[in-house]
XYZ file of C-alpha atoms in Angstrom:
658
model
C -4.815 -9.320 -62.038
C -3.286 -9.437 -58.524
C -3.914 -5.753 -57.700
C -7.663 -6.076 -59.090
C -8.178 -9.116 -56.518
C -6.646 -7.022 -53.806
C -8.762 -4.149 -54.655
C -12.005 -6.325 -54.531
C -11.100 -8.185 -51.320
C -10.554 -4.691 -49.714
C -14.117 -3.381 -50.989
C -15.732 -6.757 -49.685
C -13.900 -6.321 -46.172
C -15.177 -2.777 -46.215
C -18.693 -3.693 -47.115
C -18.657 -6.368 -44.203
C -17.644 -3.765 -41.860
C -20.116 -1.405 -43.089
C -23.238 -3.722 -42.280
C -24.835 -2.741 -39.185
C -24.743 -4.872 -35.888
C -27.933 -6.176 -34.903
C -29.781 -7.398 -31.768
C -30.997 -10.875 -31.977
C -33.987 -12.007 -29.808
C -32.938 -14.214 -27.012
C -33.666 -17.882 -27.169
C -36.928 -17.539 -25.241
C -38.407 -15.221 -27.943
C -39.961 -16.300 -31.184
C -40.160 -13.373 -33.569
C -41.858 -13.612 -36.726
C -42.255 -10.950 -39.404
C -40.322 -8.453 -37.283
C -37.190 -6.911 -39.222
C -33.929 -7.136 -37.962
C -33.264 -4.593 -34.949
C -30.191 -2.682 -35.324
C -27.876 -2.212 -32.545
C -27.993 1.524 -32.987
C -31.794 1.590 -32.081
C -31.122 -0.381 -28.798
C -28.211 2.043 -28.189
C -30.701 5.072 -28.751
C -33.113 3.932 -26.255
C -30.406 3.445 -23.856
C -31.270 4.233 -20.087
C -34.767 4.438 -20.945
C -34.818 0.673 -20.743
C -33.317 0.639 -17.563
C -35.431 2.712 -15.010
C -34.940 0.594 -11.717
C -37.297 1.914 -8.840
C -38.142 0.407 -5.458
C -41.365 -1.071 -4.113
C -42.220 -1.075 -0.445
C -43.147 -4.721 0.683
C -43.449 -4.865 4.401
C -42.214 -3.484 7.678
C -39.828 -5.256 10.122
C -41.948 -6.295 13.072
C -39.260 -5.047 15.624
C -37.116 -2.664 14.063
C -37.363 0.395 11.647
C -36.326 -1.805 8.575
C -38.137 -2.543 5.319
C -38.701 -5.330 3.187
C -38.611 -4.065 -0.486
C -39.006 -5.139 -4.112
C -36.202 -4.136 -6.655
C -34.555 -5.208 -9.500
C -30.627 -4.785 -9.166
C -28.021 -3.559 -11.694
C -27.516 -6.143 -14.336
C -30.486 -8.412 -13.064
C -33.282 -9.621 -15.282
C -36.188 -9.691 -12.717
C -37.224 -8.010 -9.492
C -36.224 -9.705 -6.226
C -36.563 -8.926 -2.220
C -34.368 -6.883 -0.526
C -33.825 -5.861 3.157
C -33.289 -2.227 3.743
C -31.864 -1.078 6.838
C -32.466 2.628 7.092
C -33.361 5.527 4.618
C -30.595 5.628 2.007
C -28.886 2.516 2.737
C -27.724 0.076 0.235
C -30.437 -2.757 0.061
C -29.086 -6.107 0.912
C -30.460 -8.850 -1.660
C -32.298 -11.433 -0.007
C -33.545 -13.707 -2.988
C -32.072 -14.617 -6.166
C -34.320 -16.465 -8.519
C -34.767 -16.610 -12.107
C -38.343 -15.858 -11.634
C -39.553 -12.323 -10.365
C -40.307 -11.800 -6.550
C -42.339 -8.649 -5.581
C -44.265 -9.466 -2.670
C -43.895 -11.097 0.924
C -44.062 -10.680 4.367
C -41.754 -10.972 7.581
C -42.436 -13.488 10.145
C -44.877 -11.347 12.276
C -43.226 -12.425 15.727
C -39.552 -11.678 15.186
C -38.594 -11.172 11.807
C -36.666 -14.492 11.549
C -38.098 -15.451 8.233
C -39.920 -14.195 5.083
C -42.805 -15.506 3.420
C -43.076 -15.159 -0.161
C -44.965 -16.387 -3.270
C -43.273 -17.694 -6.435
C -44.577 -18.937 -9.926
C -43.178 -20.323 -12.928
C -42.735 -18.530 -16.417
C -45.609 -16.265 -15.688
C -48.152 -18.933 -15.371
C -49.794 -17.418 -12.031
C -49.684 -20.738 -10.302
C -48.410 -19.341 -7.113
C -46.790 -21.117 -4.667
C -45.963 -20.034 -1.070
C -42.543 -20.425 0.347
C -40.687 -19.791 3.787
C -37.236 -18.242 3.187
C -35.191 -18.611 6.216
C -33.099 -15.273 6.811
C -29.841 -16.982 8.380
C -29.362 -19.699 5.607
C -31.324 -18.204 2.813
C -32.887 -21.708 2.334
C -36.535 -21.683 0.957
C -39.157 -24.321 2.169
C -42.406 -24.912 -0.086
C -45.549 -24.484 2.084
C -48.599 -24.808 -0.131
C -49.737 -27.397 -2.540
C -47.713 -27.210 -5.614
C -50.846 -27.995 -7.921
C -52.916 -25.167 -6.836
C -52.826 -21.268 -7.007
C -52.187 -19.931 -3.551
C -52.241 -16.601 -1.476
C -51.366 -16.295 2.214
C -52.105 -14.049 5.237
C -51.074 -14.054 9.218
C -53.486 -14.546 11.984
C -53.375 -11.736 14.513
C -51.051 -13.400 16.822
C -48.298 -13.975 14.063
C -47.987 -17.480 14.773
C -50.198 -19.296 12.202
C -50.361 -18.586 8.489
C -53.607 -19.025 6.424
C -53.002 -20.359 2.987
C -55.860 -19.709 0.346
C -55.604 -22.338 -2.448
C -57.669 -22.822 -5.800
C -56.985 -25.832 -7.924
C -55.825 -25.238 -11.467
C -57.339 -26.960 -14.529
C -54.986 -25.372 -17.321
C -58.083 -25.283 -19.424
C -56.259 -23.825 -22.442
C -53.964 -27.217 -22.399
C -57.169 -29.511 -22.419
C -58.189 -29.860 -18.933
C -61.719 -29.274 -17.665
C -62.901 -28.345 -14.086
C -66.012 -26.120 -14.199
C -66.784 -26.256 -10.465
C -64.017 -25.408 -8.310
C -63.866 -24.271 -4.821
C -61.315 -22.331 -2.405
C -59.670 -24.205 0.179
C -58.568 -22.332 3.516
C -55.565 -24.124 5.394
C -53.879 -22.825 8.588
C -50.658 -23.982 9.456
C -47.540 -23.201 11.473
C -44.847 -22.179 8.972
C -42.030 -23.593 11.047
C -43.843 -26.914 11.713
C -45.192 -28.282 8.179
C -47.058 -31.033 9.806
C -49.155 -28.744 12.037
C -51.843 -27.769 9.648
C -55.660 -28.283 9.265
C -58.220 -27.081 6.854
C -60.453 -24.868 8.344
C -63.123 -24.263 5.646
C -63.993 -25.074 1.965
C -65.549 -22.167 0.143
C -67.822 -22.391 -2.844
C -66.365 -20.952 -5.968
C -63.589 -18.271 -6.086
C -63.157 -14.781 -5.818
C -62.389 -15.025 -2.143
C -59.875 -12.594 -0.811
C -58.443 -10.176 1.910
C -58.617 -12.661 4.781
C -58.343 -10.570 8.028
C -58.370 -12.213 11.435
C -60.072 -10.657 14.561
C -58.065 -9.633 17.243
C -58.552 -12.981 19.123
C -57.953 -15.281 16.315
C -61.451 -16.894 16.725
C -62.641 -15.636 13.431
C -61.963 -13.981 10.257
C -63.516 -11.827 7.668
C -63.224 -12.042 3.970
C -64.380 -10.278 0.994
C -66.253 -12.442 -1.648
C -65.839 -10.966 -5.203
C -68.895 -11.422 -7.493
C -68.296 -8.422 -9.827
C -66.705 -5.098 -9.793
C -70.017 -3.503 -8.649
C -70.823 -6.411 -6.294
C -68.789 -7.841 -3.529
C -69.859 -9.362 -0.097
C -68.239 -9.466 3.310
C -68.312 -12.861 5.135
C -67.276 -13.827 8.802
C -65.914 -17.302 9.217
C -65.634 -19.312 12.547
C -62.035 -20.324 12.613
C -63.098 -23.468 14.693
C -66.202 -24.550 13.011
C -65.615 -23.171 9.407
C -69.111 -21.900 9.711
C -69.531 -18.530 7.935
C -72.251 -15.713 7.907
C -72.684 -12.915 5.610
C -72.025 -9.331 7.387
C -72.569 -7.018 4.375
C -74.756 -6.428 2.633
C -76.929 -7.079 5.675
C -79.082 -10.150 4.992
C -82.314 -8.103 5.154
C -80.822 -5.402 3.106
C -82.673 -3.983 -0.131
C -81.558 -5.390 -3.400
C -79.223 -2.586 -4.302
C -75.654 -3.922 -5.252
C -72.649 -2.514 -3.623
C -68.971 -3.038 -3.282
C -67.004 -3.690 -0.047
C -62.999 -3.405 0.000
C -60.181 -3.289 2.222
C -61.015 -4.809 5.695
C -59.297 -3.434 9.006
C -60.330 -4.620 12.550
C -60.175 -2.126 15.478
C -57.532 -3.172 18.008
C -60.749 -4.373 20.504
C -62.393 -6.194 17.613
C -65.536 -4.519 17.940
C -65.547 -2.396 14.715
C -64.461 -3.276 11.179
C -63.218 -0.381 8.874
C -64.047 -0.936 4.961
C -64.799 1.209 2.025
C -68.291 0.812 0.227
C -70.569 2.125 -2.607
C -73.490 1.469 -0.303
C -74.742 4.956 -0.336
C -72.625 6.295 -3.289
C -71.139 6.027 -6.649
C -67.964 6.141 -5.136
C -65.899 3.889 -2.502
C -66.522 5.693 0.700
C -64.736 5.044 4.307
C -66.936 3.490 6.687
C -66.947 1.783 10.005
C -68.967 -1.240 10.755
C -69.964 -2.007 14.285
C -70.583 -5.583 15.344
C -72.999 -4.689 17.998
C -75.244 -2.730 15.870
C -74.680 -4.458 12.595
C -74.734 -0.883 11.103
C -72.228 1.099 8.993
C -71.140 4.742 10.207
C -69.541 6.746 7.274
C -66.505 9.097 7.547
C -67.284 12.635 6.670
C -65.492 13.798 3.249
C -65.324 16.676 1.137
C -64.045 14.355 -1.890
C -66.743 12.799 -4.191
C -63.943 10.336 -5.563
C -63.082 6.719 -4.714
C -60.877 5.844 -1.562
C -58.303 3.656 -3.442
C -56.946 2.132 -0.375
C -56.470 2.693 3.366
C -54.623 1.299 6.580
C -55.408 1.471 10.201
C -52.434 2.100 12.495
C -51.643 -0.618 15.091
C -52.892 1.146 17.910
C -56.049 2.055 16.240
C -55.765 5.661 16.490
C -55.182 6.872 12.847
C -56.513 5.808 9.604
C -54.621 6.608 6.333
C -56.647 6.586 3.128
C -55.624 7.145 -0.396
C -58.012 9.188 -2.564
C -58.102 8.706 -6.366
C -59.198 12.281 -7.430
C -59.697 12.307 -11.179
C -56.608 10.248 -11.735
C -54.417 11.864 -9.299
C -53.943 10.609 -5.795
C -54.139 12.386 -2.444
C -53.187 10.912 0.934
C -55.143 11.928 3.968
C -55.139 11.040 7.682
C -58.174 10.664 9.811
C -58.879 10.060 13.457
C -60.202 6.596 13.580
C -62.493 7.076 16.504
C -64.311 10.313 15.313
C -63.665 10.165 11.521
C -62.172 13.692 11.823
C -59.628 14.465 9.109
C -56.363 15.299 10.646
C -53.381 17.378 9.419
C -52.610 16.513 5.915
C -49.177 14.842 5.212
C -46.515 16.599 3.170
C -46.321 14.105 0.436
C -44.892 14.728 -2.997
C -47.229 14.576 -5.753
C -47.608 11.157 -7.363
C -49.221 7.752 -7.490
C -49.361 6.038 -4.175
C -49.367 2.363 -3.333
C -48.493 -0.209 -0.553
C -49.250 1.890 2.324
C -48.570 0.388 5.932
C -48.113 1.572 9.381
C -45.198 0.052 11.286
C -46.370 -2.268 14.125
C -44.167 -0.635 17.047
C -43.537 2.799 15.773
C -47.487 3.450 15.387
C -46.741 6.994 14.097
C -44.643 6.036 11.005
C -46.460 5.079 7.747
C -44.588 3.698 4.574
C -45.716 4.065 1.062
C -44.502 3.783 -2.439
C -44.727 6.710 -4.686
C -44.099 7.536 -8.532
C -44.432 10.580 -10.520
C -44.162 11.464 -13.952
C -40.819 12.636 -12.792
C -39.923 9.762 -10.782
C -40.014 5.893 -10.797
C -41.144 4.242 -7.861
C -39.657 5.470 -4.744
C -40.202 4.420 -1.037
C -41.116 7.137 1.648
C -42.243 7.041 5.337
C -44.429 9.700 6.879
C -44.443 10.784 10.319
C -48.064 11.147 11.340
C -47.486 13.781 14.078
C -45.480 16.085 11.851
C -46.512 15.183 8.385
C -43.174 15.241 7.311
C -42.009 12.883 4.545
C -38.709 10.728 4.860
C -37.246 9.331 1.583
C -35.879 6.085 1.831
C -34.763 5.081 -1.731
C -33.668 7.053 -4.861
C -34.421 5.235 -8.416
C -31.595 4.335 -10.524
C -32.364 6.002 -14.094
C -29.274 4.820 -15.950
C -28.267 8.440 -16.740
C -31.636 9.842 -17.792
C -32.757 12.865 -15.947
C -36.580 12.464 -15.549
C -36.907 15.678 -13.640
C -37.371 17.252 -16.981
C -40.150 14.977 -17.927
C -43.484 17.060 -18.553
C -46.272 16.571 -16.326
C -49.300 15.036 -17.537
C -52.767 16.903 -18.097
C -56.503 15.617 -18.068
C -58.295 16.128 -21.189
C -62.000 15.424 -22.200
C -64.230 14.682 -25.054
C -67.825 14.134 -25.737
C -68.923 10.458 -26.856
C -71.424 9.363 -29.205
C -74.118 9.237 -26.376
C -73.211 12.751 -24.999
C -71.176 11.367 -22.001
C -67.907 12.938 -21.175
C -64.887 10.621 -21.505
C -61.718 11.676 -20.131
C -57.935 10.773 -20.496
C -54.381 11.504 -19.431
C -52.233 13.369 -22.092
C -48.309 13.498 -21.935
C -46.958 15.874 -24.423
C -43.488 15.829 -25.844
C -40.841 18.919 -24.794
C -41.437 21.838 -26.346
C -38.469 21.835 -28.772
C -40.881 19.516 -30.759
C -43.046 21.983 -32.795
C -45.946 21.508 -34.731
C -48.753 19.096 -34.174
C -47.441 15.837 -32.717
C -48.058 12.259 -33.567
C -50.119 10.359 -31.069
C -49.939 7.139 -29.491
C -53.537 6.145 -27.769
C -52.501 3.541 -24.903
C -55.632 1.870 -23.597
C -55.352 0.234 -20.177
C -56.343 -3.382 -19.383
C -59.095 -4.610 -17.064
C -61.439 -3.302 -18.160
C -62.122 -2.423 -14.353
C -58.744 -0.286 -14.304
C -57.961 3.347 -14.808
C -55.216 5.438 -16.436
C -53.540 7.415 -13.762
C -50.789 10.292 -13.713
C -47.824 8.285 -12.977
C -44.386 7.354 -14.424
C -44.495 6.195 -18.033
C -41.516 4.051 -17.889
C -40.042 3.159 -21.428
C -42.885 5.129 -23.033
C -40.976 8.213 -21.996
C -38.408 7.442 -24.674
C -41.466 7.924 -27.328
C -42.362 11.209 -25.726
C -39.065 12.696 -24.940
C -36.740 11.560 -27.946
C -39.399 10.742 -30.775
C -41.816 13.614 -30.077
C -44.817 11.484 -29.672
C -47.820 12.491 -27.735
C -49.080 9.654 -25.146
C -52.845 9.720 -24.652
C -54.250 7.375 -22.112
C -57.965 7.169 -22.259
C -60.417 6.138 -19.549
C -63.219 4.621 -21.694
C -66.494 3.659 -20.319
C -65.809 0.628 -17.981
C -62.900 2.062 -16.409
C -62.739 2.343 -12.538
C -62.513 5.700 -10.724
C -65.687 7.312 -12.072
C -68.288 5.917 -10.292
C -70.394 2.368 -10.132
C -72.712 3.308 -13.291
C -69.739 4.215 -15.397
C -68.065 0.813 -14.724
C -71.065 -1.132 -15.748
C -71.600 1.156 -19.040
C -69.633 -1.581 -21.261
C -70.858 -4.753 -19.763
C -72.152 -7.743 -21.909
C -73.628 -6.734 -25.139
C -72.890 -3.142 -24.545
C -69.128 -4.198 -25.176
C -68.717 -1.867 -28.176
C -69.931 1.254 -26.534
C -66.330 1.533 -25.183
C -64.603 1.281 -28.681
C -67.076 3.933 -29.766
C -65.488 6.187 -26.995
C -62.133 5.650 -29.045
C -63.900 6.729 -32.210
C -65.196 9.819 -30.367
C -61.531 10.495 -29.266
C -60.375 10.175 -32.853
C -63.186 12.932 -33.868
C -61.828 15.173 -30.859
C -58.212 15.056 -31.955
C -58.413 17.544 -34.700
C -59.668 20.251 -32.266
C -56.384 20.014 -30.206
C -53.913 22.058 -32.451
C -50.940 20.363 -30.375
C -51.962 16.824 -31.783
C -51.650 15.391 -35.337
C -55.000 13.757 -35.982
C -53.632 12.301 -39.177
C -50.766 10.337 -37.408
C -52.302 8.313 -34.813
C -51.609 4.554 -33.449
C -53.449 2.341 -30.755
C -51.716 0.257 -28.139
C -52.919 -1.615 -25.142
C -52.631 -4.840 -23.131
C -54.936 -7.538 -22.107
C -58.628 -6.037 -22.388
C -56.503 -2.879 -23.921
C -55.359 -5.499 -26.594
C -58.856 -6.261 -27.490
C -59.629 -2.486 -27.723
C -56.595 -2.270 -30.052
C -58.016 -4.820 -32.478
C -61.576 -3.599 -32.130
C -60.447 -0.141 -32.960
C -58.572 -1.479 -36.009
C -61.688 -3.382 -37.019
C -63.786 0.001 -37.006
C -61.296 2.800 -37.725
C -58.484 1.349 -39.822
C -58.672 3.992 -42.119
C -57.923 6.347 -39.295
C -55.012 4.609 -37.510
C -51.449 4.198 -38.691
C -51.260 0.960 -36.870
C -51.900 -0.986 -33.652
C -49.973 -2.924 -30.996
C -51.726 -5.601 -29.425
C -50.252 -7.083 -25.834
C -51.780 -10.195 -24.596
C -55.040 -9.295 -25.894
C -58.440 -11.171 -26.436
C -59.200 -11.886 -30.175
C -62.335 -13.803 -29.720
C -64.655 -13.720 -26.518
C -65.823 -17.218 -26.955
C -62.434 -18.745 -27.237
C -61.308 -16.674 -24.459
C -64.101 -17.724 -21.975
C -63.485 -21.081 -22.831
C -59.748 -21.168 -22.511
C -59.188 -18.905 -19.564
C -58.303 -20.582 -16.153
C -61.458 -21.707 -14.326
C -60.840 -19.451 -11.250
C -61.450 -16.530 -13.271
C -64.091 -17.622 -15.936
C -67.250 -16.811 -14.073
C -65.996 -13.708 -12.823
C -65.344 -12.737 -16.441
C -68.627 -13.888 -17.613
C -70.000 -11.183 -15.402
C -68.163 -8.571 -17.333
C -68.235 -9.963 -20.799
C -71.338 -11.988 -20.796
C -72.044 -15.661 -20.490
C -71.110 -17.510 -23.940
C -73.261 -20.529 -22.940
C -76.349 -18.576 -23.436
C -77.071 -18.708 -27.260
C -78.026 -14.983 -27.616
C -75.246 -13.624 -25.549
C -72.987 -15.959 -27.677
C -74.249 -14.818 -31.105
C -73.619 -11.104 -30.167
C -70.070 -12.117 -28.643
C -69.132 -13.943 -32.187
C -70.400 -10.905 -33.955
C -68.291 -8.249 -32.129
C -65.181 -10.302 -31.704
C -62.136 -8.890 -33.804
C -61.430 -12.547 -35.279
C -64.524 -12.829 -36.971
C -63.920 -9.124 -38.523
C -60.173 -9.685 -39.038
C -60.668 -8.941 -42.927
C -61.525 -5.387 -41.740
C -58.329 -4.605 -40.218
C -56.407 -2.870 -42.679
C -53.361 -1.155 -40.809
C -50.155 -2.730 -39.739
C -50.273 -4.687 -36.412
C -47.805 -5.725 -33.810
C -48.705 -8.812 -31.665
C -47.007 -9.586 -28.520
C -47.877 -12.506 -26.018
C -46.505 -14.870 -23.460
C -46.932 -18.356 -23.998
C -47.742 -19.309 -20.519
C -50.468 -16.776 -20.171
C -53.347 -18.293 -17.951
C -55.635 -15.273 -18.248
C -55.676 -14.685 -21.966
C -54.138 -17.957 -23.405
C -51.697 -17.540 -26.431
C -53.945 -18.966 -28.849
C -55.645 -15.694 -28.922
C -52.511 -14.171 -30.566
C -51.993 -17.198 -32.873
C -55.588 -17.088 -34.286
C -55.383 -13.061 -34.802
C -52.283 -13.178 -36.424
C -53.027 -15.838 -38.979
C -56.311 -14.072 -40.049
C -54.935 -10.619 -40.228
C -51.701 -12.155 -42.441
C -54.317 -13.806 -44.604
C -55.538 -10.470 -45.790
C -52.165 -9.403 -46.689
C -51.564 -7.029 -43.926
C -48.203 -6.748 -42.404
C -48.137 -8.386 -39.044
C -45.290 -8.428 -36.744
C -45.461 -11.175 -33.929
C -43.403 -11.553 -30.860
C -44.098 -14.663 -28.235
C -41.925 -15.554 -25.110
C -41.686 -19.010 -24.095
C -41.063 -17.956 -20.487
C -43.695 -15.249 -19.780
C -47.301 -15.091 -18.684
C -49.676 -12.166 -18.900
C -47.098 -9.520 -19.884
C -43.126 -9.416 -19.867
C -41.831 -9.727 -16.386
C -38.012 -10.185 -17.594
C -35.829 -7.200 -18.648
C -34.257 -9.184 -21.415
C -37.802 -9.868 -23.062
C -39.186 -6.598 -22.310
C -36.306 -4.747 -23.889
C -36.450 -6.733 -27.196
C -40.237 -6.273 -27.330
C -39.584 -2.227 -26.741
C -36.837 -2.214 -29.543
C -39.601 -3.937 -31.674
C -42.150 -1.337 -30.833
C -40.041 1.466 -31.336
C -39.174 0.074 -35.028
C -42.900 -0.514 -35.702
C -43.611 3.104 -34.623
C -40.924 4.501 -36.435
C -41.762 2.803 -39.669
C -45.642 3.188 -39.663
C -46.408 6.323 -37.312
C -43.523 8.477 -37.850
C -42.427 7.357 -41.518
C -44.072 8.586 -44.647
């Protein structure tokens, strides 16, 4: 008997040891319906969850040093660092539990940094001054507003633009709100005054004239209609510059404001005479635009004027790939093209004193975000940072390609396709990853954690630019507006029809994934094409347009009504109710993973809760993950890691299994 007991105990001990170790969600996560995640899965993902690039934020006003954004090893969120020279070890400046990704040096001497920070992803951004000697932070903005900032030209005053928050999803209501402009001395908090009260929201890109007596600003009405206004700093009076008051009724957009050093000209991009954003110069004496000559019929994505006003750097978005070009600002003539590695370019800025030195952030399919500077005279590029890839070698990652298919109305739609390594043979399973916006674009860039799916699981990643995406002209942007919303969903149906024509892709193993508006597209695709899809992953997505428009923060509501339709109009409301995934949840028959942040002000968490309940009522498997300390997306590594583990498990079970 004693021997039998010992044998039984030994067997039980072996069984206990054999139980796989599991990864538990951290206390900020609520997981429903998600199976236990084995530690072995997290180990497999490994370094693919720890790519750590660097983003350029600002130049030091006097020295060749940079303010950069970076997530340090072992850290949960991105913070601000000082980079003294190319290849130097970054010096941490901030250490908060909330992510900090933007800021600006004191323009006079670099004595302090201005930055913004929200709480738990609620986007109620507050403006702070960080003293570099003491590392102490001082609140500069009204804590009950959503604020942004910009410097006057002299660098002595800070303009804070504030919009009140109504927290509509929590029961508040404020349909009529405005934007307050406050000018202050960041070192003397009592020295402040309100210079203007602007009607409504959508005012941004505040740029002071060289004499600081006036400023210009963009007023955003829709993705295909903006205006440029000038505001007198002394009186607060404003006048519209663009479009000209006597201009024809044709809508146009204007972005990116830069004054010439003498204040006589204003550089902008506009669609005034093209489907695409073109570089132009506005002259205050003639009140007319002069357009830069160009051989590229694509959007100017962003641009920057050198401090001496001689050179203008512009990034062109050419069919999803970025090109950096330099121009003589006076003549508009293109200069020698700089030698920039291929990749997606952002955050371009000239140094104030070293006027030939341009900084930028670049990422490519083979590299996370990396900072370079460009010498405008020689065109040479200097690398300042090297991303940490946690032992994974991204140099071997395959480049992306652009694919195209014909949609239901004969219009050609394109997408960015990244195939797995050649060692994966035969037709590959496909994840269709749909971007948000909808006024956004899938570009050729670094795929982050998705590289694990591509390079280790052999999944093809296809990122479509359905109608309504930016980068393909103003007409294309408007093709999904209002009651035409489901035409963009039909573009996904046409993509599913096209997939069998490419022998590299397995049309019988397809899953959809997307965030925000892309989350809506996931749900709508499951409504219409569940029989052709293995599952869907909805991240912070819209499930019902009427409840979304009623509960999104008021600073964005009217702008979203322009895109989706005004739910207060009975005919429009009827269409929105009819096409919303929530009303058609019974047609969703494929498994669903839903991910959301509890503090999301854009797409409140109720959008997730209601679709989860409805789809579960139909007996369909639903995995649900919500984070108490996140907003419109997961900014904290610990949360993003667990979400990705759940995503991999979901893909392995429903896309690759069976």
